[in-house]
Coordinates of C-alpha atoms in Angstrom, one line a residue:
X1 CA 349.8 115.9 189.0
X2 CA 352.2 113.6 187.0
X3 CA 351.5 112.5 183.5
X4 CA 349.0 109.7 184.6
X5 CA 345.2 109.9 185.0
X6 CA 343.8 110.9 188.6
X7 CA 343.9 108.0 190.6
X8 CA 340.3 108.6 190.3
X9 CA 340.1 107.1 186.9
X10 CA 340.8 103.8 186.2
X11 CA 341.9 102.2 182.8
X12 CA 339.5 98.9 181.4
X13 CA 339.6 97.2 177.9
X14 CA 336.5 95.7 175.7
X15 CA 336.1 94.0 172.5
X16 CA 334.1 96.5 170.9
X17 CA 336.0 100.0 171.7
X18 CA 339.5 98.7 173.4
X19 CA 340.5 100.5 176.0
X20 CA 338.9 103.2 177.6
X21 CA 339.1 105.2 180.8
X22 CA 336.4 104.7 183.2
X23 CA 335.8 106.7 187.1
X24 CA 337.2 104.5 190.2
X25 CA 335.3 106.9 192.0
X26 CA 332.8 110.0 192.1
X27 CA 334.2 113.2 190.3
X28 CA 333.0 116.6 191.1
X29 CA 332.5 119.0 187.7
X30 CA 335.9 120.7 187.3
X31 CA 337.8 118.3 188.6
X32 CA 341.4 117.5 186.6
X33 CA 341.9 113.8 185.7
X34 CA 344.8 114.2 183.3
X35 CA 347.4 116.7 182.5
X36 CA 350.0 115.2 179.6
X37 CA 352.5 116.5 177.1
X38 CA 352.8 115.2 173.4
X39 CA 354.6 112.2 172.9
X40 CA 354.6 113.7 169.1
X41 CA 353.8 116.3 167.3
X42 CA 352.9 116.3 163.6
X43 CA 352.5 119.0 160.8
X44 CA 349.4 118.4 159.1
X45 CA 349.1 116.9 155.8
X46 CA 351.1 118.5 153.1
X47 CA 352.7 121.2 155.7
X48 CA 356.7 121.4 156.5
X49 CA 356.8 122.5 160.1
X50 CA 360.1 123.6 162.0
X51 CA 361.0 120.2 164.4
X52 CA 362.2 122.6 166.9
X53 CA 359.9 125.6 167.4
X54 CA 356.3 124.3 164.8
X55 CA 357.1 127.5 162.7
X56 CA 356.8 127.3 158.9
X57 CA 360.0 125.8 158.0
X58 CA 362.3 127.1 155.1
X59 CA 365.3 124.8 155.4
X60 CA 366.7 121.8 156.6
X61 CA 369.3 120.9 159.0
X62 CA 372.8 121.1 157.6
X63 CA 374.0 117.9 159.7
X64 CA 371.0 115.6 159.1
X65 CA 369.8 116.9 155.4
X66 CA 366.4 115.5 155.9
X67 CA 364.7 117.3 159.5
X68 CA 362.8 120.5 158.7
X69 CA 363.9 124.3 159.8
X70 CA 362.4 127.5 160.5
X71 CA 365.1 130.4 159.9
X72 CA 365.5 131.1 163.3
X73 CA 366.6 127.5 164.4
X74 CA 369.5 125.9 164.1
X75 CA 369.4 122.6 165.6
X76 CA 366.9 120.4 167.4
X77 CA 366.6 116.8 168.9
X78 CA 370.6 115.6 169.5
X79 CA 369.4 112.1 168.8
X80 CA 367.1 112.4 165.7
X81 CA 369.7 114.5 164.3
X82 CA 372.7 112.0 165.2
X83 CA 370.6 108.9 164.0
X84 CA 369.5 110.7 160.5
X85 CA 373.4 111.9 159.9
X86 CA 374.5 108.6 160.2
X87 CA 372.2 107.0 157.5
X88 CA 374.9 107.5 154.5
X89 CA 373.3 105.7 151.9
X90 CA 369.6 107.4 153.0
X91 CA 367.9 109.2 150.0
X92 CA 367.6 112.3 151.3
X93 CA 365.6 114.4 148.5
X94 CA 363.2 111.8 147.7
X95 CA 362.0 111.6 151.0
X96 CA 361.6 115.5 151.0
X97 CA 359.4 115.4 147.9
X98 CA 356.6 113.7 150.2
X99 CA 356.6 116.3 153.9
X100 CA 353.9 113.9 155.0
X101 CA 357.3 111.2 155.5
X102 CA 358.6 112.9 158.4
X103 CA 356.0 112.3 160.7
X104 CA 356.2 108.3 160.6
X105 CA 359.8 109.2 160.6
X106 CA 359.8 110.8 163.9
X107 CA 357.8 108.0 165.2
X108 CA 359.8 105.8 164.2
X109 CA 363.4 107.1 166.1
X110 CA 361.4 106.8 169.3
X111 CA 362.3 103.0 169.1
X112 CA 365.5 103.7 168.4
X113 CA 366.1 105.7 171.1
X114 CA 366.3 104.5 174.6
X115 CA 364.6 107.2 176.0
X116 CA 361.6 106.8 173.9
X117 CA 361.4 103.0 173.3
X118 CA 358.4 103.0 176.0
X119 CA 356.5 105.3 174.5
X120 CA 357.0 103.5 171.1
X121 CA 355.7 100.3 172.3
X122 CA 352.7 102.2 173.7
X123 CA 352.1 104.3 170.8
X124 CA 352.0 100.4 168.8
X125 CA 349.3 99.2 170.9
X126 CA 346.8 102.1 170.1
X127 CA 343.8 101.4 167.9
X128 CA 344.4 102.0 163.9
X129 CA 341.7 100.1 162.7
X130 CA 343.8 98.7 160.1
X131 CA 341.6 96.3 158.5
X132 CA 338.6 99.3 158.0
X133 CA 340.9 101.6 156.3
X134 CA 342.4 98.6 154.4
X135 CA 342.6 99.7 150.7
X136 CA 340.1 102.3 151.4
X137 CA 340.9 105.6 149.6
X138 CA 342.6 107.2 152.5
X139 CA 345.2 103.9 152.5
X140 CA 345.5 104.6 148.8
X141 CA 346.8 108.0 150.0
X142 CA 349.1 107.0 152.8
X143 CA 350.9 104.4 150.6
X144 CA 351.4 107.3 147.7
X145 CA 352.7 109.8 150.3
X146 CA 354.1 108.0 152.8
X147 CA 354.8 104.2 152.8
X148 CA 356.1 103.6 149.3
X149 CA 358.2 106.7 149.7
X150 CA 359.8 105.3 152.9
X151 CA 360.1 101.7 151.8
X152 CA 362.0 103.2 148.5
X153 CA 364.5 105.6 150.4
X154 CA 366.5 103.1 152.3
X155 CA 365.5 103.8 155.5
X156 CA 364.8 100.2 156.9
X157 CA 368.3 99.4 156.4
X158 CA 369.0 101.9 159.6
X159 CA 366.3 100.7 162.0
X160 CA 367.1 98.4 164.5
X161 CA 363.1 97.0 163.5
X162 CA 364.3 97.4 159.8
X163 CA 362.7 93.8 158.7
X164 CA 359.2 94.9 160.8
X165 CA 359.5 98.1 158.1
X166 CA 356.9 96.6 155.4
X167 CA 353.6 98.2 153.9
X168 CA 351.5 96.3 156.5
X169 CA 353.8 97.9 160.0
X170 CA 353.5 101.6 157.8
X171 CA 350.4 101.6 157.3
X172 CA 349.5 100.9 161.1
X173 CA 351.8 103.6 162.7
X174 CA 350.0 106.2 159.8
X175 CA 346.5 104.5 161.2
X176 CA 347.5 105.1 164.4
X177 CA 348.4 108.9 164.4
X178 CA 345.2 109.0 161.6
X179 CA 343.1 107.9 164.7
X180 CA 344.5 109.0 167.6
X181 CA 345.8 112.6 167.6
X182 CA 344.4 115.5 168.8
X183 CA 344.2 119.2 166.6
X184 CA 346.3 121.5 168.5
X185 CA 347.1 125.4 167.6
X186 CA 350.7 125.9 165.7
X187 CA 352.5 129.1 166.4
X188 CA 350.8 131.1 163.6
X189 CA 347.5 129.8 165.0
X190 CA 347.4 127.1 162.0
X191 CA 346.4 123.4 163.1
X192 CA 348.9 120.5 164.1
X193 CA 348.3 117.4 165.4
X194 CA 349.8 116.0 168.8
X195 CA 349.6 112.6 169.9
X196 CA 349.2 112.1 173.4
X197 CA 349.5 108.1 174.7
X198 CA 346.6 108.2 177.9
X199 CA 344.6 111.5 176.2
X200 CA 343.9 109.2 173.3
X201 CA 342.4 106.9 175.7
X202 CA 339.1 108.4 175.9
X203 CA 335.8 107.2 174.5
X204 CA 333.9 109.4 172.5
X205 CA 330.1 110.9 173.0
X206 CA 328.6 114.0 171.1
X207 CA 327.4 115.0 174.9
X208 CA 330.8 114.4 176.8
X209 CA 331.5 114.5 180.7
X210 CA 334.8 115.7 179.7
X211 CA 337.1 118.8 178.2
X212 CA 340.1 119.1 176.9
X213 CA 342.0 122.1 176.7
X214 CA 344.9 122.3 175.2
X215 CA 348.3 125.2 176.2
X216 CA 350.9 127.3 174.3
X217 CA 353.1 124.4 175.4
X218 CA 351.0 121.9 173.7
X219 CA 350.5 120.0 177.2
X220 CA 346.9 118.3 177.6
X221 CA 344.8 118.9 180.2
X222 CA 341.0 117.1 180.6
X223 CA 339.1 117.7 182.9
X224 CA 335.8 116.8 184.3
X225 CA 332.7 119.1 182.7
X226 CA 329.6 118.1 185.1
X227 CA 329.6 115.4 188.1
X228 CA 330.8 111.8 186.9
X229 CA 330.0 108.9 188.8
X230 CA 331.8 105.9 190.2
X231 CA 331.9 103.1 186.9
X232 CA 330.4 106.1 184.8
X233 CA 332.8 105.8 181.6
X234 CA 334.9 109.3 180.8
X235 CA 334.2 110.7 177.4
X236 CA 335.1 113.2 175.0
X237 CA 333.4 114.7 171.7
X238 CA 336.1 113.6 168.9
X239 CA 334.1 116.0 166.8
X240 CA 332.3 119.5 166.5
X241 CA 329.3 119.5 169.0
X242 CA 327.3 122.6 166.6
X243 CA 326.6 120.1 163.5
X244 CA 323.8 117.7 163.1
X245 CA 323.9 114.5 163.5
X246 CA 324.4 112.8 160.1
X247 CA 327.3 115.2 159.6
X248 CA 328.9 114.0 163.1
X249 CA 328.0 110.5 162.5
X250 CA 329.7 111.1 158.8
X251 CA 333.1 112.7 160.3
X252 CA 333.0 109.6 163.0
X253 CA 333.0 107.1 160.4
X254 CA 335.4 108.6 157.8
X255 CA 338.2 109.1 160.5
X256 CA 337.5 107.5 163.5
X257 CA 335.9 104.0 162.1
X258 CA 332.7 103.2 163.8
X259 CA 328.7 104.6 164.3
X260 CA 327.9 106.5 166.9
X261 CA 324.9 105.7 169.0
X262 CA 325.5 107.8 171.9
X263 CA 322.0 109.0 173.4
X264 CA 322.5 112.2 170.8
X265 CA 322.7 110.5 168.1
X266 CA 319.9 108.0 169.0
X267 CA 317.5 110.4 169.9
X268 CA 315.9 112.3 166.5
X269 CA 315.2 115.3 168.2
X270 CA 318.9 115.5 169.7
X271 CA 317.9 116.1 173.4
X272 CA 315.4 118.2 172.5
X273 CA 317.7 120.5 170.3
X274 CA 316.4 119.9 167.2
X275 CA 320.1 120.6 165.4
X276 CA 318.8 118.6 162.6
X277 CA 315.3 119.0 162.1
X278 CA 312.9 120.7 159.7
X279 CA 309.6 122.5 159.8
X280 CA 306.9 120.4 158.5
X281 CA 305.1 122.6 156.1
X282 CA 301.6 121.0 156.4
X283 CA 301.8 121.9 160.1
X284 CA 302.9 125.4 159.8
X285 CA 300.2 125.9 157.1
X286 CA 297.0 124.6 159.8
X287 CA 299.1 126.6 163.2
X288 CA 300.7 123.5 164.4
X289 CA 304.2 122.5 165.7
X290 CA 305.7 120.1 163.8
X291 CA 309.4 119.0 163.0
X292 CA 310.3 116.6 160.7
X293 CA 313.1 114.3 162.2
X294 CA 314.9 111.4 160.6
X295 CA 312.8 108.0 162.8
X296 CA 315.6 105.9 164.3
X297 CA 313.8 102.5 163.3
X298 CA 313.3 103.2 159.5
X299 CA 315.1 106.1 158.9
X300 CA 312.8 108.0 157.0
X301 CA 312.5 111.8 157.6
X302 CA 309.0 112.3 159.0
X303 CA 306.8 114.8 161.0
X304 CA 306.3 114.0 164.5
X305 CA 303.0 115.0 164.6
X306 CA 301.5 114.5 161.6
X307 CA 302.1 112.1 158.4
X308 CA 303.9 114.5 156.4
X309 CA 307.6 113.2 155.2
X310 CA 310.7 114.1 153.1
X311 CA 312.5 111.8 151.1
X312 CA 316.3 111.6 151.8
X313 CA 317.0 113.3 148.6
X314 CA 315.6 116.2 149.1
X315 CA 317.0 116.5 152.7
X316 CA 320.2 116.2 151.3
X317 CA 319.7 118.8 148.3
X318 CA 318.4 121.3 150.8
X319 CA 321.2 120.8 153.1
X320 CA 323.6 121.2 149.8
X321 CA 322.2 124.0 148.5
X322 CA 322.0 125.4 152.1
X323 CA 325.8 125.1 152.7
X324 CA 326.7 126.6 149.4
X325 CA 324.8 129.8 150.2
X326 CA 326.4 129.9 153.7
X327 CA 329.9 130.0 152.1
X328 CA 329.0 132.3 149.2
X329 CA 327.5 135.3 151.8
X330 CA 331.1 135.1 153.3
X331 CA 331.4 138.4 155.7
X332 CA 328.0 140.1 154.2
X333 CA 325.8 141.1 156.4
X334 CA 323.1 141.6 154.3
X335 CA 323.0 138.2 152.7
X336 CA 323.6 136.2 156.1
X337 CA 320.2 137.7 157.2
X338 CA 318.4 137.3 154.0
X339 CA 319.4 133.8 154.0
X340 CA 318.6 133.1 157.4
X341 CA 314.9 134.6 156.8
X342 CA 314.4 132.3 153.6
X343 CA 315.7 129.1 155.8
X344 CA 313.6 129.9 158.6
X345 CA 310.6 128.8 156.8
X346 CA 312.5 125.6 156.3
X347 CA 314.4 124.6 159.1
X348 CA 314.2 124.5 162.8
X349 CA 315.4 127.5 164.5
X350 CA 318.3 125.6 166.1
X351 CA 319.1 123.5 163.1
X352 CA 322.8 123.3 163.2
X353 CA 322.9 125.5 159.7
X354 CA 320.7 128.1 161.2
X355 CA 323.2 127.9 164.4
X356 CA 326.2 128.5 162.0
X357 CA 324.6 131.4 160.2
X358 CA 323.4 132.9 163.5
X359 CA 326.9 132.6 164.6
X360 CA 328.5 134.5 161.4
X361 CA 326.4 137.4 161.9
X362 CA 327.0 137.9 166.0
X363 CA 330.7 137.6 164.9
X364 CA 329.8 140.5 161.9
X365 CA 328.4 142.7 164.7
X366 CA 331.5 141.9 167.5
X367 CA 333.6 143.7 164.7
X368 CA 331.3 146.4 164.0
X369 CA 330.9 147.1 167.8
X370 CA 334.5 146.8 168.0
X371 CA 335.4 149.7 165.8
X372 CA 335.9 152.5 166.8
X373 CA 335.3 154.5 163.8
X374 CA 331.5 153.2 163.7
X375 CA 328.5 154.3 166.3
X376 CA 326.6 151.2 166.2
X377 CA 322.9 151.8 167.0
X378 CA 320.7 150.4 169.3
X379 CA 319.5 147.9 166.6
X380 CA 323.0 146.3 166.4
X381 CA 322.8 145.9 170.3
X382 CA 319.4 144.3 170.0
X383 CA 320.4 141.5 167.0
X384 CA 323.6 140.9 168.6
X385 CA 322.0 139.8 172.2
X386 CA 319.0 138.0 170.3
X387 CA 322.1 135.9 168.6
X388 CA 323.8 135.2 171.7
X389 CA 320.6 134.6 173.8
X390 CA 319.7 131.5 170.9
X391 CA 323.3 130.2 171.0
X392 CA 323.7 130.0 174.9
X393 CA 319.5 128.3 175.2
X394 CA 321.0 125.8 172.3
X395 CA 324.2 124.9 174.2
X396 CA 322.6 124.6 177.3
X397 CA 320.8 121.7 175.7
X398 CA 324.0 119.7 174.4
X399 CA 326.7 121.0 176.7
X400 CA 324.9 121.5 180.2
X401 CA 327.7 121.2 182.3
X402 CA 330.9 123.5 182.4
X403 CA 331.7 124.3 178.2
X404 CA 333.8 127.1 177.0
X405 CA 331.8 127.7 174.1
X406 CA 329.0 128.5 176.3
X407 CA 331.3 130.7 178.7
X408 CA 332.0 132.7 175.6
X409 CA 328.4 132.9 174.1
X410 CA 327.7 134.1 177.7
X411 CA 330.4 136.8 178.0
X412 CA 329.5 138.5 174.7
X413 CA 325.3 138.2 175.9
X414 CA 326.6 140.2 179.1
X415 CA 328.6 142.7 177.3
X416 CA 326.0 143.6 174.1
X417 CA 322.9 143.5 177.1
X418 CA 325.3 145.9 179.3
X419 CA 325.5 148.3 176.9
X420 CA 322.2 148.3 175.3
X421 CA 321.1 148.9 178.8
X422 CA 323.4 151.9 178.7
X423 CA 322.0 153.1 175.6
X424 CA 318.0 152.7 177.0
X425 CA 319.1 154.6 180.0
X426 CA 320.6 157.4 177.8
X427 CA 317.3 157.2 175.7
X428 CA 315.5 158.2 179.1
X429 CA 313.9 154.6 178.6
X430 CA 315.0 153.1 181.9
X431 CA 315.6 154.7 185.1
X432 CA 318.5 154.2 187.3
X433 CA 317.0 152.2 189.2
X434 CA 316.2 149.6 186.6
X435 CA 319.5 150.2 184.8
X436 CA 321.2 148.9 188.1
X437 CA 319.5 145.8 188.0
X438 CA 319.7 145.3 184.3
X439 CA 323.5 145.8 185.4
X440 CA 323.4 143.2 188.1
X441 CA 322.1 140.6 186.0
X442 CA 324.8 141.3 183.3
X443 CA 327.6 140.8 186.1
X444 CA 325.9 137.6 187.0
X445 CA 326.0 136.3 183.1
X446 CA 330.0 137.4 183.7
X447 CA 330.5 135.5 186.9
X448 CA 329.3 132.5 185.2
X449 CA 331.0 132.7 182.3
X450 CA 334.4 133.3 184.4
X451 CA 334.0 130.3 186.6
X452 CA 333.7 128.3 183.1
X453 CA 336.8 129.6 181.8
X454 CA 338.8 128.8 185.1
X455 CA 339.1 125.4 184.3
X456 CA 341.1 126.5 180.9
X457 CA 344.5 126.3 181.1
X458 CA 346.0 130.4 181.4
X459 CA 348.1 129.7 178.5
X460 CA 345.7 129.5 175.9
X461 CA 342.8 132.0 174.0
X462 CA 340.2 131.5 176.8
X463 CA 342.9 131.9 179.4
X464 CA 343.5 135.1 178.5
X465 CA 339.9 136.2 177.3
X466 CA 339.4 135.1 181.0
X467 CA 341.7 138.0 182.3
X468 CA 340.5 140.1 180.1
X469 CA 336.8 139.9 181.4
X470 CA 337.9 140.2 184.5
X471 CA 338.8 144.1 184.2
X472 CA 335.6 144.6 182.2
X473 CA 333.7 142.9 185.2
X474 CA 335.2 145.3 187.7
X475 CA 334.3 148.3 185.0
X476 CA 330.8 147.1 185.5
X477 CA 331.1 146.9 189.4
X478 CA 332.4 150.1 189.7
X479 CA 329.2 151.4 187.0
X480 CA 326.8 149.4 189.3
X481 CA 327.9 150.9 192.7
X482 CA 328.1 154.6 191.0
X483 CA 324.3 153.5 190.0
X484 CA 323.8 152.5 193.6
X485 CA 324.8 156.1 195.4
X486 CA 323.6 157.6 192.8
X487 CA 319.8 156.4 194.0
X488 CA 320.8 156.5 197.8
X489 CA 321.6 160.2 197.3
X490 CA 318.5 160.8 195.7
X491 CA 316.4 158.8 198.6

């Protein structure tokens, strides 16, 4: 597949979102509709990144004085290099005070060069919702580290668009890669961002019918998560699917400049999830079920089955104070479980806080399995596959289709149920028999997870957990067929 969309997918425009890709045709779940490398890719703020290999750079180039260097690399883009040498009268070290420059900077030689003057006029006509961000706090913050510094070092004299160079053209190109780019993993596993001209094409919904995966290449691949239909739009989640949806709606507005309504956000329950809501006390008290949910028409927090309500401000101090204890317990144990008992009486089970604390201790107990030096008891087994059995029900809600976090909440289920089946089988509590199809069921949760994680590109963390399962699901094959002449001999 070239670096265009399947020619199942079809690119239309509206007023309200611009352009967007939308299925020509039906597309079965796993399908590829894009693969695509960067057209640029950007340190994050504040960061100097090597422009040849994305390492931590330590230098810069001896020839152009201004393009950052790791110590192993020596030289990088011909072009860039040539073009920066030849600015004489560029000010070099103040444009190295502010790293953020170099980005817009790298954008910018595209148009001078004939090789990349396409993708510059394309990268111009992406969305930067100028007039949104306009004096806003985060346009206070591009024109302090970025525009004024470029506009004062000379640089405009050089450009072939030098009289286009003003506050007004800066602050569109930083609005543009603000908006558009995606987070992509830097060689020491930091974040970057990578700006990829049709990848940034796609609408957003919290429930996409679209992945993206990312390589060690930093090439883009999207692909189809469930069955799309013919006119169906394609979509992708700009943000983290685990939070609630105030905090999604939040991140949505602060960097990508409009509301989501997507039938997630509109629904108060969140398909059933219940990621934001809380117990209603009244009903707990008298042996009801009731969950307080913020009411799309007035947006008051109230019980769904009674009259009981919470005013905003306490929602939000809970939620504060919530949050604060999260990042206080850090890696203890011991506090992540008390906390998690004293917000249960508070907030639904699956309320996205709860999720995130559940999460913290299955990832406590993977290290404590993982060790050799420790025995971890039976317990541990049982906590660790009561975490993952609540994680995978959740993301079956809000990622039904094909989702890697699901593949991997899957594959540790399998693994901590495998072995606590071992360990009730050692305890005399199950017999073969039952521990073979205890077993079976395990290999099934593995299968499952595998043919989610075939869709990941190899070259990436899930590729290679992929591989990885693979040997252990043979290990259990081989366990299970042991198990199996094990009871034929003794029939």
């Amino acid at each position: 597949m070239t670096e265009e969309f399947s020619d199942k997918c079809e690119i239309q425009e509206n007023p309200e979102i611009g352009r967007y890709v939308r299925a020509a045709d039906n597309i079965k779940a796993g399908e590829t509709l894009l693969l695509e490398k960067p057209v640029l890719i950007l340190a994050t703020a504040g960061e100097k990144r090597c422009c040849n290999c994305f390492k931590y750079a330590q230098k810069y180039c001896g020839k152009c004085h201004l393009s950052p260097l790791c110590l192993d690399c020596t030289q990088h883009s011909e072009f860039d290099c040539n073009t920066l040498a030849a600015m004489t009268e560029l000010k070099h070290e103040e444009l190295k005070k502010f790293p953020d420059c170099y980005g817009i900077i790298k954008c910018l030689l595209l148009s001078e060069n004939p090789e990349g003057k396409e993708d510059f006029s394309k990268i111009l006509q992406l969305m930067s919702h100028l007039e949104k961000r306009r004096k806003s706090a985060i346009w206070q913050e591009r024109n302090k580290q970025i525009v004024q510094p470029i506009l004062k070092s000379n640089l405009k004299n050089y450009f072939q668009l030098g009289c286009k160079l003003d506050e007004e053209f800066l602050q569109h190109l930083c609005g543009v890669l603000d908006v558009n780019t995606y987070e992509i993993r830097a060689p020491d596993v930091a974040s970057m961002s990578g700006l990829y001209l049709k990848g940034s094409l796609l609408a957003h919904q919290c429930c996409p019918n679209a992945n993206v995966a990312i390589d060690d290449l930093y090439r883009i691949k999207i692909y189809a998560n469930r069955d799309i239909d013919k006119e169906e739009m394609v979509t992708n989640c700009y943000t983290n699917v685990l939070l609630g949806t105030d905090e999604r709606r939040h991140i949505l507005q602060e960097g990508k400049y409009f509301l989501c309504n997507c039938p997630r956000c509109a629904d108060p329950t969140e398909l059933g999830s219940h990621m934001s809501s809380f117990i209603c006390a009244p009903c707990a008290g008298n042996n009801k079920e009731g969950y307080i949910v913020k009411q799309v028409t007035n947006k008051k927090w109230q019980c769904s089955t009674c009259t009981h309500s919470l005013r905003s401000e306490q929602v939000e101090t809970i939620i504060d104070k919530a949050k604060e204890e999260v990042f206080h317990a850090q890696d203890d144990l011991r506090r992540f479980e008390i906390l998690l008992a004293k917000l249960s009486t508070i907030l639904h089970k699956n309320h996205y806080i709860m999720v995130d604390i559940k999460q913290n201790i299955a990832n406590i107990l993977r290290t404590v399995i993982m060790n050799s030096l420790q025995r971890p008891g039976r317990r541990v087994y049982e906590r660790k596959v009561r975490l993952c059995q609540e994680l995978v029900m959740v993301l079956q809600i809000i990622q039904p289709g094909i989702s890697r976090l699901k593949a991997i909440a899957l594959y540790e289920l399998a693994n901590a149920s495998a072995e606590l089946y071992r360990l009730r089988f050692g305890e005399k509590e199950l017999t073969e028999e039952e521990l073979q199809r205890y077993l079976r069921q395990c290999e099934a949760m593995f299968k499952e997870s595998i043919r989610m994680l075939l869709y990941e590109p190899p070259q990436t963390p899930e590729g290679e957990l992929m591989k990885s399962m693979m040997g252990q699901l043979k290990d259990l094959k081989n366990d299970i067929q042991m198990l199996e002449k094990s009871v034929e001999v003794k029939v």
